[in-house]
CSV table of C-alpha atoms in Angstrom, one decimal:
chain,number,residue,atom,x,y,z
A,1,UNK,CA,83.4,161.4,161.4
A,2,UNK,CA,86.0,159.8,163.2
A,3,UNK,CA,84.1,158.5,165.9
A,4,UNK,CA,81.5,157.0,163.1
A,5,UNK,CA,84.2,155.3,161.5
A,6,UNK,CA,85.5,153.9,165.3
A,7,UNK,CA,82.1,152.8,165.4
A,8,UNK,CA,81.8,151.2,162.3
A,9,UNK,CA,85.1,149.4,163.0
A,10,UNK,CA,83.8,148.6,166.2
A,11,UNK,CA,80.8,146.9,165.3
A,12,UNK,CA,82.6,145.2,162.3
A,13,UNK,CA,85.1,143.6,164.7
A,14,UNK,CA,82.7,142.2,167.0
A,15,UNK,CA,80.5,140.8,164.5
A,16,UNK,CA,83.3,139.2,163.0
A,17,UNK,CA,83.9,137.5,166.6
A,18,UNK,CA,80.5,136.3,166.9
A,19,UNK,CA,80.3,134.7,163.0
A,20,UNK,CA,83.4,133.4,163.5
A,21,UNK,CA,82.0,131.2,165.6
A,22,UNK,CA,79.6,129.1,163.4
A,23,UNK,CA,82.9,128.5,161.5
A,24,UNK,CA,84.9,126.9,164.2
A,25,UNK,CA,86.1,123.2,164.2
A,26,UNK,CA,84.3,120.8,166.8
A,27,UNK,CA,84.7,117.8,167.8
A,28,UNK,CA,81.9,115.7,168.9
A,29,UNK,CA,81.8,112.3,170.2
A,30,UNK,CA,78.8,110.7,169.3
A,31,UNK,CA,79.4,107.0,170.4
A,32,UNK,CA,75.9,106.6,172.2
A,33,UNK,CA,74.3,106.4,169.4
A,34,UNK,CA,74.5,102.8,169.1
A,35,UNK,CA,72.5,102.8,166.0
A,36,UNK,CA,74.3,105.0,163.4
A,37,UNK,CA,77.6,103.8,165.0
A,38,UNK,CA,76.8,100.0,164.4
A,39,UNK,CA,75.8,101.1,160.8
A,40,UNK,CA,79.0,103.4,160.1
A,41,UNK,CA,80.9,101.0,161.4
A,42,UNK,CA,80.1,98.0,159.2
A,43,UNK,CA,79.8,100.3,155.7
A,44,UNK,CA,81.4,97.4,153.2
A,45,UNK,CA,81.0,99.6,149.8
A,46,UNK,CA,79.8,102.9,148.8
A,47,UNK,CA,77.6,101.7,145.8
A,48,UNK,CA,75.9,104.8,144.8
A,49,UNK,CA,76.6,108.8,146.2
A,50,UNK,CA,74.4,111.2,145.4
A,51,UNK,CA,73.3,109.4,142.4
A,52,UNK,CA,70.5,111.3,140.9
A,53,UNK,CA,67.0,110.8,139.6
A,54,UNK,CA,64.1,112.3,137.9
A,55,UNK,CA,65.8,115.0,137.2
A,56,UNK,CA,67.3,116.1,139.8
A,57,UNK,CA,64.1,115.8,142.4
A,58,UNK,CA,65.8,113.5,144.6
A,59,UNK,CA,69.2,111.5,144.8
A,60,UNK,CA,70.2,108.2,146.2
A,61,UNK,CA,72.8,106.8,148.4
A,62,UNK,CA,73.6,103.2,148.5
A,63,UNK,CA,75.7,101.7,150.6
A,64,UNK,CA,76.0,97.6,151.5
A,65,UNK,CA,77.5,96.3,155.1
A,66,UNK,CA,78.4,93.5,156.5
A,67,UNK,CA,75.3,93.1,158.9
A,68,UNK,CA,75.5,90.6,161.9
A,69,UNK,CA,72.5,91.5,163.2
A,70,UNK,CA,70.1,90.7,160.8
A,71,UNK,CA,72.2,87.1,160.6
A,72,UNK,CA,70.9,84.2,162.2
A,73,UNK,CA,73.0,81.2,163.4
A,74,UNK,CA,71.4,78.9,161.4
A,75,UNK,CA,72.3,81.0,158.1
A,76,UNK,CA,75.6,79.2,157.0
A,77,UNK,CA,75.6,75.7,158.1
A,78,UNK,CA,79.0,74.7,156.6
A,79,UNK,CA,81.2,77.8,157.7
A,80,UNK,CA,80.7,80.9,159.7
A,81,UNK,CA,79.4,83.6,157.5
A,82,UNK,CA,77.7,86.9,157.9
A,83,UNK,CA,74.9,88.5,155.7
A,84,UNK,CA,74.8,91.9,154.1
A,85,UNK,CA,72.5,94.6,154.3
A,86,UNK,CA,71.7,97.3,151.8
A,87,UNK,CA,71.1,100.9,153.1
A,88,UNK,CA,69.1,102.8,150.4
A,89,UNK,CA,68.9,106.7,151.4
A,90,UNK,CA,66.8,109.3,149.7
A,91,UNK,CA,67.4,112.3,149.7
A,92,UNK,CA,64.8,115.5,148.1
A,93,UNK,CA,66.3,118.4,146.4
A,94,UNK,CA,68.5,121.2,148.5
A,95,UNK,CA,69.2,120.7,152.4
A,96,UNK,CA,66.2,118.5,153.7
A,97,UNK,CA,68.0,116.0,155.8
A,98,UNK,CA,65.1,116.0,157.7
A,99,UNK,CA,62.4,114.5,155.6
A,100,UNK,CA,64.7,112.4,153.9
A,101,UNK,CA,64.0,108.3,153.6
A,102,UNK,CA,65.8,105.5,154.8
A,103,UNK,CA,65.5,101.7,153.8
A,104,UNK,CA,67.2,98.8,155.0
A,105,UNK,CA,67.1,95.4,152.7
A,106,UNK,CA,68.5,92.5,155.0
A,107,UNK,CA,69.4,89.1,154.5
A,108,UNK,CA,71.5,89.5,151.0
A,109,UNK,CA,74.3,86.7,150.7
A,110,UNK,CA,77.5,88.5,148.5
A,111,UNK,CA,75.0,91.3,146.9
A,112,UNK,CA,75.9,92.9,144.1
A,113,UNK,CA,73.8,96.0,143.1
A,114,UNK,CA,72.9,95.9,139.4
A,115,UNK,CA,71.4,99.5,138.9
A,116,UNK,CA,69.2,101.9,139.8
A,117,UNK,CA,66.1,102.7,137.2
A,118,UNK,CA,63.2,105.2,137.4
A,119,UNK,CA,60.0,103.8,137.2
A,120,UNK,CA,57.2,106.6,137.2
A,121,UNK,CA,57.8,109.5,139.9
A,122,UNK,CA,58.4,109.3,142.2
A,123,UNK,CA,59.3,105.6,142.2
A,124,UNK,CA,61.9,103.6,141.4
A,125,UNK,CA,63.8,100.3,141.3
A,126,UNK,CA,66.8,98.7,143.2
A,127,UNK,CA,68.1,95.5,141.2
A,128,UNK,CA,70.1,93.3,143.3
A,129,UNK,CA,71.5,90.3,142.2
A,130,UNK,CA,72.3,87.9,145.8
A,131,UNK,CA,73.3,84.4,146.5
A,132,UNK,CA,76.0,81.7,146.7
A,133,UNK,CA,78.3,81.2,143.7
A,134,UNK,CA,76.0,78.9,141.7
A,135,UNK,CA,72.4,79.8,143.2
A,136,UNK,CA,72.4,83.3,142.5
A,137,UNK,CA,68.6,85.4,142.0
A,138,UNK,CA,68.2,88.9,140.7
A,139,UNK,CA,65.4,91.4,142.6
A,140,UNK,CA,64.1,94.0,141.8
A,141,UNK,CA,63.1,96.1,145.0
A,142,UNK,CA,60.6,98.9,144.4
A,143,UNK,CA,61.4,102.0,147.1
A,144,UNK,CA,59.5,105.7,146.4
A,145,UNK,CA,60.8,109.2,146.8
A,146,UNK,CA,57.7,110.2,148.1
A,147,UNK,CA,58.1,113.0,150.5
């Protein structure tokens, strides 16, 4: 009995050394990624986390960042400006990061996101209202959760 209970302890121990593992901190530098880190890096506002729709099917992430890229230098003519992108992410129910959707609206001047509004599964609408002071437009972009 003793020697089951050694045993028992034994294997206990050791798989407490090898799950212990998945639980360990990490650091990772993952700088080469040129893409996510130029994205990351230019976040401006969090508009929307996790927001959810249709019920829980899906949820969206907005965010809006100061985008150099997709600016040209003949957009501001009087100053030095920069244009704004809107990152729209969709995510299905649970943990599938990997079939999850990814848009990118470009060439916004000061955007302000007005809402999110379902419009028939598994679409739905982004309103956006963009502009300088006194020639600002509303759109309404029309992304899908489709999977």
């Amino acid at each position: 009995m003793k020697s089951y209970a050694l045993l028992l302890t034994a294997l206990f121990l050791l798989q407490g050394q090898f799950t212990c593992k998945a639980q360990e901190r990490t650091v990772q530098e993952i700088s080469k990624n040129k893409l996510a880190n130029y994205l990351l890096a230019n976040i401006k506002e969090i508009n929307y986390s996790f927001h959810e729709l249709y019920d829980r099917s899906f949820f969206i992430n907005v965010y809006t960042l100061d985008d150099s890229r997709a600016t040209s230098k003949s957009s501001f003519q009087e100053h030095d400006g920069i244009l704004e992108s809107i990152l729209v992410s969709v995510i299905p129910d649970g943990d599938y990061y990997v079939q999850s959707k990814l848009f990118k609206i470009e060439g916004l001047e000061n955007p302000v996101i007005l809402g999110i509004t379902e419009k028939g599964y598994p679409e739905f609408i982004l309103s956006v209202e963009t502009g300088v002071a006194d020639k600002r437009k509303n759109y309404d972009y029309k992304l899908s959760g489709a999977f």
